[in-house]
PDB file of C-alpha atoms in Angstrom:
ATOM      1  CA  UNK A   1      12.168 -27.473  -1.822  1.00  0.00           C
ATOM      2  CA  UNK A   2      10.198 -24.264  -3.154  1.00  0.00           C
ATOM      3  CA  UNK A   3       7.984 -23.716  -5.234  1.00  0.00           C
ATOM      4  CA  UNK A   4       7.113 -20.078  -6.025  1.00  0.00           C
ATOM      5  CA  UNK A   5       3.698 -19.027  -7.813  1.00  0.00           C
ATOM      6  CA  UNK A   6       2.703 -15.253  -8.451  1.00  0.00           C
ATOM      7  CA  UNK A   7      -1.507 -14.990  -8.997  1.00  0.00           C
ATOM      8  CA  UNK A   8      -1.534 -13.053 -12.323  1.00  0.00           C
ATOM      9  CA  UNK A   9      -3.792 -11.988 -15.271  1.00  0.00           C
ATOM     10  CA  UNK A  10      -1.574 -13.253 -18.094  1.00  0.00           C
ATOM     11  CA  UNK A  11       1.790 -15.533 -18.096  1.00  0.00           C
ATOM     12  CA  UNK A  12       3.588 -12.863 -19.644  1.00  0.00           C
ATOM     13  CA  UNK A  13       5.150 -10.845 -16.280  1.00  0.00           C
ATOM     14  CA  UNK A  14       9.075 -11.101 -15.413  1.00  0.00           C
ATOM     15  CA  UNK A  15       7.999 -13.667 -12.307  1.00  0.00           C
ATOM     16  CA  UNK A  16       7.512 -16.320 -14.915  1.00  0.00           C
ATOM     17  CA  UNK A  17      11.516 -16.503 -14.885  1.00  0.00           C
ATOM     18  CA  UNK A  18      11.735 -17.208 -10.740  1.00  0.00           C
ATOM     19  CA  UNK A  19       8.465 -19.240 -10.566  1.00  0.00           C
ATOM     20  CA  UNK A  20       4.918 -20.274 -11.908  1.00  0.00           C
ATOM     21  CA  UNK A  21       2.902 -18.033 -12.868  1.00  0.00           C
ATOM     22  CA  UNK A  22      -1.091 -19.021 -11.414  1.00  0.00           C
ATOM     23  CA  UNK A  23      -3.711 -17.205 -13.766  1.00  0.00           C
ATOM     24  CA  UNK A  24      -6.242 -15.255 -11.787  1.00  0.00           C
ATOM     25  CA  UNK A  25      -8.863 -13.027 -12.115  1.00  0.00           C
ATOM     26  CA  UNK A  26      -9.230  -8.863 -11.037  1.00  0.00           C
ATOM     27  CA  UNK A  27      -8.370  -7.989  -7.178  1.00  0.00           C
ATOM     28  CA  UNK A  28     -12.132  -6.438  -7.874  1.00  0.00           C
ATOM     29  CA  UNK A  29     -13.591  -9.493  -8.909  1.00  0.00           C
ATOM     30  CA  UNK A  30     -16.655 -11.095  -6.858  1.00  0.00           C
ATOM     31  CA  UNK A  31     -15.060 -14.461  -7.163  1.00  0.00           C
ATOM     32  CA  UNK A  32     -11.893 -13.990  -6.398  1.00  0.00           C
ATOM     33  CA  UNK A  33     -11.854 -15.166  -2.878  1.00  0.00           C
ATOM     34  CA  UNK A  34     -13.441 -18.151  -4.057  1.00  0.00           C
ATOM     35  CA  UNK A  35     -10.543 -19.119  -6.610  1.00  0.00           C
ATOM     36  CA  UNK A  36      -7.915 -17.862  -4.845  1.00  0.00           C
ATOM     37  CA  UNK A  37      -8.951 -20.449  -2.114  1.00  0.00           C
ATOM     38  CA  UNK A  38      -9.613 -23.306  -4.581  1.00  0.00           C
ATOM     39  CA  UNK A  39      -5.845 -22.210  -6.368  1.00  0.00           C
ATOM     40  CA  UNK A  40      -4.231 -22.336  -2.710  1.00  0.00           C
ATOM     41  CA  UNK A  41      -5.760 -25.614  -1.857  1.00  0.00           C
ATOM     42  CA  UNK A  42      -4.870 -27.237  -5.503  1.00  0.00           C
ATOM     43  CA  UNK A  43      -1.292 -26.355  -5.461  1.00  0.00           C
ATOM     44  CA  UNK A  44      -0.833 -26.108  -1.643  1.00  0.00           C
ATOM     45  CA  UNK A  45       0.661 -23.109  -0.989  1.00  0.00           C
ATOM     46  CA  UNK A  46       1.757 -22.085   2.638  1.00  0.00           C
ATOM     47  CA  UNK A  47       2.565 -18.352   2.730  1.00  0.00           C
ATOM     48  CA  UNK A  48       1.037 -15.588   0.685  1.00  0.00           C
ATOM     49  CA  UNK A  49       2.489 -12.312   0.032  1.00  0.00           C
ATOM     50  CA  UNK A  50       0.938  -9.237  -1.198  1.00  0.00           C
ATOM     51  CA  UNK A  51       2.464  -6.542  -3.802  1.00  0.00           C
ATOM     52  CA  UNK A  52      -0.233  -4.651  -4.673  1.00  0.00           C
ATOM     53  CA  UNK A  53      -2.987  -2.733  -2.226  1.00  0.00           C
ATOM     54  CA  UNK A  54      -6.163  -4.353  -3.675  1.00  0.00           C
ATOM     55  CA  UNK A  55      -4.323  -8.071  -2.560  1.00  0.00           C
ATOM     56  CA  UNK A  56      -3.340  -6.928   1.080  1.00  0.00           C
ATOM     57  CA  UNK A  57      -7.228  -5.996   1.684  1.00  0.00           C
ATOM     58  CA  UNK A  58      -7.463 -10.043   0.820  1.00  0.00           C
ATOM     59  CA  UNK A  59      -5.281 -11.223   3.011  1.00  0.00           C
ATOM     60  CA  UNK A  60      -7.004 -11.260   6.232  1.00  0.00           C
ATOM     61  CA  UNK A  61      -9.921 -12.943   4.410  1.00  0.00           C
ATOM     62  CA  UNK A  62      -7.933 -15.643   2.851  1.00  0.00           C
ATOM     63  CA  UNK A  63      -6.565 -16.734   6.237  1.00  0.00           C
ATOM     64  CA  UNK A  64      -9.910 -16.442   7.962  1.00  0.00           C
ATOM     65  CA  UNK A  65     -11.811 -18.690   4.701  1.00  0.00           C
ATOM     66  CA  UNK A  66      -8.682 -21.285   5.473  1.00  0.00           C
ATOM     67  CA  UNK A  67      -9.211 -21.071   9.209  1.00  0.00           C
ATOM     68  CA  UNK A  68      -5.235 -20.572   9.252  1.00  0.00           C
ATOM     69  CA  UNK A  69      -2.688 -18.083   8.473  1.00  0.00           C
ATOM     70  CA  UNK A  70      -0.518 -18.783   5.395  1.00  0.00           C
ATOM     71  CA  UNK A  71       0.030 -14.760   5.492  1.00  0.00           C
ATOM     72  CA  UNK A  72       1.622 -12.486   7.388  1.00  0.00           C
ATOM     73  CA  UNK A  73      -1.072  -9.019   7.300  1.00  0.00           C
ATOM     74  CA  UNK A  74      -3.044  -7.008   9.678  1.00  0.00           C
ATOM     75  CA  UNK A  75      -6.838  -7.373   9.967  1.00  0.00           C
ATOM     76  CA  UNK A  76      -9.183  -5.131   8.110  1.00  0.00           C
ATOM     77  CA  UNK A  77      -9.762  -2.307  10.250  1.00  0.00           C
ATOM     78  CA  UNK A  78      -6.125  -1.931  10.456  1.00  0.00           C
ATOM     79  CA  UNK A  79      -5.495  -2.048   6.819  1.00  0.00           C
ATOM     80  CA  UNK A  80      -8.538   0.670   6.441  1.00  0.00           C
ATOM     81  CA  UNK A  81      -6.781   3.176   9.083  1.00  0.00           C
ATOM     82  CA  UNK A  82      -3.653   3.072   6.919  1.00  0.00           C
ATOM     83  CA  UNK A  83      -4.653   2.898   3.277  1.00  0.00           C
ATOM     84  CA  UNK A  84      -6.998   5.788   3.944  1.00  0.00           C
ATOM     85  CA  UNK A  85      -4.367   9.375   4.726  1.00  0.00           C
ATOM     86  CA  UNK A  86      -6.518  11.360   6.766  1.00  0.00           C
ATOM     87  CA  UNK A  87      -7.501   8.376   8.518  1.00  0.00           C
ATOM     88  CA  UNK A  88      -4.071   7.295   8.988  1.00  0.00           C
ATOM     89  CA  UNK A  89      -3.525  11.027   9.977  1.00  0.00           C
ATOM     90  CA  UNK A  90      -5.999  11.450  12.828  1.00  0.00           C
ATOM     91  CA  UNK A  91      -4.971   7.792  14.869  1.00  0.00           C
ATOM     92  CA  UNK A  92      -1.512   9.265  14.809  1.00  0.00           C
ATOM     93  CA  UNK A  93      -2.484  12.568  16.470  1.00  0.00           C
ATOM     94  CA  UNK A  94      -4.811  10.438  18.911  1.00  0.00           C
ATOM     95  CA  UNK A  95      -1.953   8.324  19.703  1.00  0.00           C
ATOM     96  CA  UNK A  96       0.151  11.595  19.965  1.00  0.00           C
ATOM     97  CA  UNK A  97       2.672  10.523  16.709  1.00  0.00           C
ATOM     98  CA  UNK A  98       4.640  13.117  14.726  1.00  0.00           C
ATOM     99  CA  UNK A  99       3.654  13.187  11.311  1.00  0.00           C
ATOM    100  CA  UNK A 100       3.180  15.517   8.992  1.00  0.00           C
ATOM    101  CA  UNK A 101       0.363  18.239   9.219  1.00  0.00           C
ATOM    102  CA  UNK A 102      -2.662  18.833   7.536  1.00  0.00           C
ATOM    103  CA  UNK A 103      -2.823  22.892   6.221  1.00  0.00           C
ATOM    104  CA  UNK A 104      -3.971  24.654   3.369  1.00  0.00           C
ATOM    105  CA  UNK A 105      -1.819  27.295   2.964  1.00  0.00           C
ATOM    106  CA  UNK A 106       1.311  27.582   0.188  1.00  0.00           C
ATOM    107  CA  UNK A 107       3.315  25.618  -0.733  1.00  0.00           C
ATOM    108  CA  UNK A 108       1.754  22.518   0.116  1.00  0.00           C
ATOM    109  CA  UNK A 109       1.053  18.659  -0.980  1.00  0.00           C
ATOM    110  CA  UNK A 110      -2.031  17.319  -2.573  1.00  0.00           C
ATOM    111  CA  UNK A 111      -2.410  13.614  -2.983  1.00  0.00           C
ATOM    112  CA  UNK A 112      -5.424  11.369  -2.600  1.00  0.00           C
ATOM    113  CA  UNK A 113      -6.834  10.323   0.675  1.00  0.00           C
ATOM    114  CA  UNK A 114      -6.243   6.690  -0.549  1.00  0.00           C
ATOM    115  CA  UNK A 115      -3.872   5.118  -2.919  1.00  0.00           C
ATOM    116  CA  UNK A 116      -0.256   4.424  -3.654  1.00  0.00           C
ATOM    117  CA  UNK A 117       2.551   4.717  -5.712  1.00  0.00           C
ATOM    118  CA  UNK A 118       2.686   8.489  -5.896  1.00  0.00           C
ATOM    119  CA  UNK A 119      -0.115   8.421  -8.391  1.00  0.00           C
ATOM    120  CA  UNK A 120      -2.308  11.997  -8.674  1.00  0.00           C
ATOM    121  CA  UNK A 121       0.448  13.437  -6.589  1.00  0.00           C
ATOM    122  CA  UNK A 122       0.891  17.589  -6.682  1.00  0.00           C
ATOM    123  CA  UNK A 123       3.373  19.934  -4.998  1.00  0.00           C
ATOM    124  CA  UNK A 124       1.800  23.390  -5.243  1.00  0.00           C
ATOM    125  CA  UNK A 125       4.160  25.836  -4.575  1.00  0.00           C
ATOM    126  CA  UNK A 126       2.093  29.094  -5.900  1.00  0.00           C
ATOM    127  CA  UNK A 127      -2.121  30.064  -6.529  1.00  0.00           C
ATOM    128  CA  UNK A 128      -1.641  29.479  -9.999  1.00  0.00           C
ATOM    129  CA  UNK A 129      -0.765  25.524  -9.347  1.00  0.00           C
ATOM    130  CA  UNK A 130      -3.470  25.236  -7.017  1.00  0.00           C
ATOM    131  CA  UNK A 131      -6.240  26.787  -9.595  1.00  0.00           C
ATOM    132  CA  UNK A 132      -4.851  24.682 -12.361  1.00  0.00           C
ATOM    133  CA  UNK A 133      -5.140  21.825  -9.969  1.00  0.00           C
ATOM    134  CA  UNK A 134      -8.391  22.200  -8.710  1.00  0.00           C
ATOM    135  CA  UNK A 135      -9.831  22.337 -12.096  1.00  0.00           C
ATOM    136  CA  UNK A 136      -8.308  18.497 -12.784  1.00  0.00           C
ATOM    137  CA  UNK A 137      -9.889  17.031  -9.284  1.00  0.00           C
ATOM    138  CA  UNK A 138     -12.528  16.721  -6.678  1.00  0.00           C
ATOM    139  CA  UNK A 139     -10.452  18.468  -3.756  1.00  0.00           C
ATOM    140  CA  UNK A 140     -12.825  16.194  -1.385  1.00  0.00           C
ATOM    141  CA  UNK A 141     -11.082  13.266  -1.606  1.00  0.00           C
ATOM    142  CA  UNK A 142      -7.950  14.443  -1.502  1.00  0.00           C
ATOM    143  CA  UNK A 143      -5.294  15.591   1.451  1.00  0.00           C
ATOM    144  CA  UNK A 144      -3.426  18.658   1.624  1.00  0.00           C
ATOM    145  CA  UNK A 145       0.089  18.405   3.647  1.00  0.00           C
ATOM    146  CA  UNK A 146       2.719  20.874   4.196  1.00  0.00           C
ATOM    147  CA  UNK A 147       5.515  20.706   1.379  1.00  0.00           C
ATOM    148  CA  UNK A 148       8.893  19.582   3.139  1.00  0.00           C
ATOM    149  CA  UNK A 149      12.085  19.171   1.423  1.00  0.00           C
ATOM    150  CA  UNK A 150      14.184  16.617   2.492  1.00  0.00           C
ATOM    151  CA  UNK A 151      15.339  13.228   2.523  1.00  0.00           C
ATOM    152  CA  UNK A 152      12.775  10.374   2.070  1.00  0.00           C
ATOM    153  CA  UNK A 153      12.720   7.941   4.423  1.00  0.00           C
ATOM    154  CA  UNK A 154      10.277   4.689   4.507  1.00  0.00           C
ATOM    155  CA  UNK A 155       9.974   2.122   7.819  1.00  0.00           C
ATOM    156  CA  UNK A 156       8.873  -1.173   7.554  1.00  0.00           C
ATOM    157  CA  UNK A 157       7.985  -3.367  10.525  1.00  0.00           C
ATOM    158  CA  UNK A 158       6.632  -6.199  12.119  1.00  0.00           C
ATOM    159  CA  UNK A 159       4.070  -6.624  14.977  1.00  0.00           C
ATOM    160  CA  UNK A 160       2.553  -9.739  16.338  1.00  0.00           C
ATOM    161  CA  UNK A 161      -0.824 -10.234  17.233  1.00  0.00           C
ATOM    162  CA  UNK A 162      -0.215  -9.293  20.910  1.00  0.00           C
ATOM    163  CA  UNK A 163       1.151  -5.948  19.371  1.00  0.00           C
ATOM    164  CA  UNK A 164       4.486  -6.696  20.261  1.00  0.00           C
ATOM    165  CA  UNK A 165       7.382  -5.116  17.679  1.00  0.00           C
ATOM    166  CA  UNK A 166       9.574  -8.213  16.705  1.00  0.00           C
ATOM    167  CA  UNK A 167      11.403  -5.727  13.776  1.00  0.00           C
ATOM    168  CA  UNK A 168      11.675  -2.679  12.246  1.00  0.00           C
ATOM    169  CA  UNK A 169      14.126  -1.547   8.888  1.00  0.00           C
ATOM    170  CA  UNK A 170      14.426   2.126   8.586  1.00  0.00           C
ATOM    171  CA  UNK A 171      15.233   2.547   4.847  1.00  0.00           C
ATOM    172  CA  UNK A 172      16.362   5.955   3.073  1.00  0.00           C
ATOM    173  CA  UNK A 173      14.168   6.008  -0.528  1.00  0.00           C
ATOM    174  CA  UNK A 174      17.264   7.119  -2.546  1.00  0.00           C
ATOM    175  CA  UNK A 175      15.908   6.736  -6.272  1.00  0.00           C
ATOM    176  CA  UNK A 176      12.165   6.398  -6.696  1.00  0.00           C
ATOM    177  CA  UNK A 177       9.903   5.864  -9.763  1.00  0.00           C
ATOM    178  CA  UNK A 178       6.307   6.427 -10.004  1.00  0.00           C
ATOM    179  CA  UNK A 179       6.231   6.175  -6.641  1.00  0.00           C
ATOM    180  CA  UNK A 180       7.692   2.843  -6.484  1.00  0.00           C
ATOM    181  CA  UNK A 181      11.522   2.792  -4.667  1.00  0.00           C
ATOM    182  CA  UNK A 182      14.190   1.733  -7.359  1.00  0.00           C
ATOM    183  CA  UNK A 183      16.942   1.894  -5.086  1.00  0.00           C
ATOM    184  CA  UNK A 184      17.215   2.306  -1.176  1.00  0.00           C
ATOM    185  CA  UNK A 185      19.612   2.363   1.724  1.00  0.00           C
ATOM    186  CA  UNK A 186      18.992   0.377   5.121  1.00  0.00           C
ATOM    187  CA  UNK A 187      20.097   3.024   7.825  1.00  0.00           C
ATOM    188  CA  UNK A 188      21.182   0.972  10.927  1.00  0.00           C
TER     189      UNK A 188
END
């Protein structure tokens, strides 16, 4: 048998339908490892799963507080080099990965160094986007990419510990909201 329990801020989400919904408290919250721990331990949970960025940063500190892993993340420097774009950007150069570049001239991307989900996301395609843009945000903490027009694609994968690859799905982002994918197509 299996129980499933999502770690939310009020009972009313769609989960409630599949599972039991666990009331928490903010990802930002100074207690949170603290009853997240006590919640894990009460109900005895196994495995924990992240869907949000702010719970994937507590991952590698809920396994380390239970002296076990119940999930399946990277550690913390990891999860810094990827959250953070320009970070994420200069280990793939230094590891000599394609990806795409960092310029400044038109048209271009603008998105923020961290983040998800598409959110503060700009195509500038002329001067006149870019001046209206930089009048909204602090360009510092943001990346600029060349604009290409294409097919989205997304990879997920798997690597132990010992940095082996045990799997990786290449996925085609066919319909996305808000950043989020709505629909996608496995490409073997």
């Amino acid at each position: 048998k299996v129980n499933l329990f999502s770690y939310e801020l009020n009972r009313k989400v769609p989960f409630k339908i599949v599972g039991k919904v666990i009331l928490g408290k903010k990802w930002s919250d100074k207690n949170i490892l603290k009853d997240l721990y006590e919640k894990i331990r009460t109900k005895k949970i196994s495995l924990l799963i992240a869907c949000v960025d702010q719970a994937t940063f507590l991952l590698p500190k809920i396994n380390k507080l239970l002296k076990q892993r119940i999930s399946i993340t990277s550690n913390i420097k990891t999860l810094n080099t990827v959250y953070d774009k320009e970070n994420m950007f200069y280990f793939c150069k230094k590891n000599k990965i394609d990806t795409i570049s960092i310029k400044k001239s038109i048209p271009l991307i603008i998105k923020p160094k961290t983040g998800s989900a598409s959110k503060n996301f700009y195509i500038i395609k002329n001067k006149k986007d870019l001046k209206k843009i930089e009048k909204k945000i602090n360009l510092n903490k943001f990346i600029f990419q060349e604009y290409i027009l294409g097919k989205e694609y997304s990879v997920d994968c798997y690597v132990s510990d010992n940095k082996k690859v045990i799997f990786c799905v290449p996925r085609e982002r066919i319909k996305v909201f808000q950043g989020e994918v709505i629909s996608t197509k496995v490409i073997k």
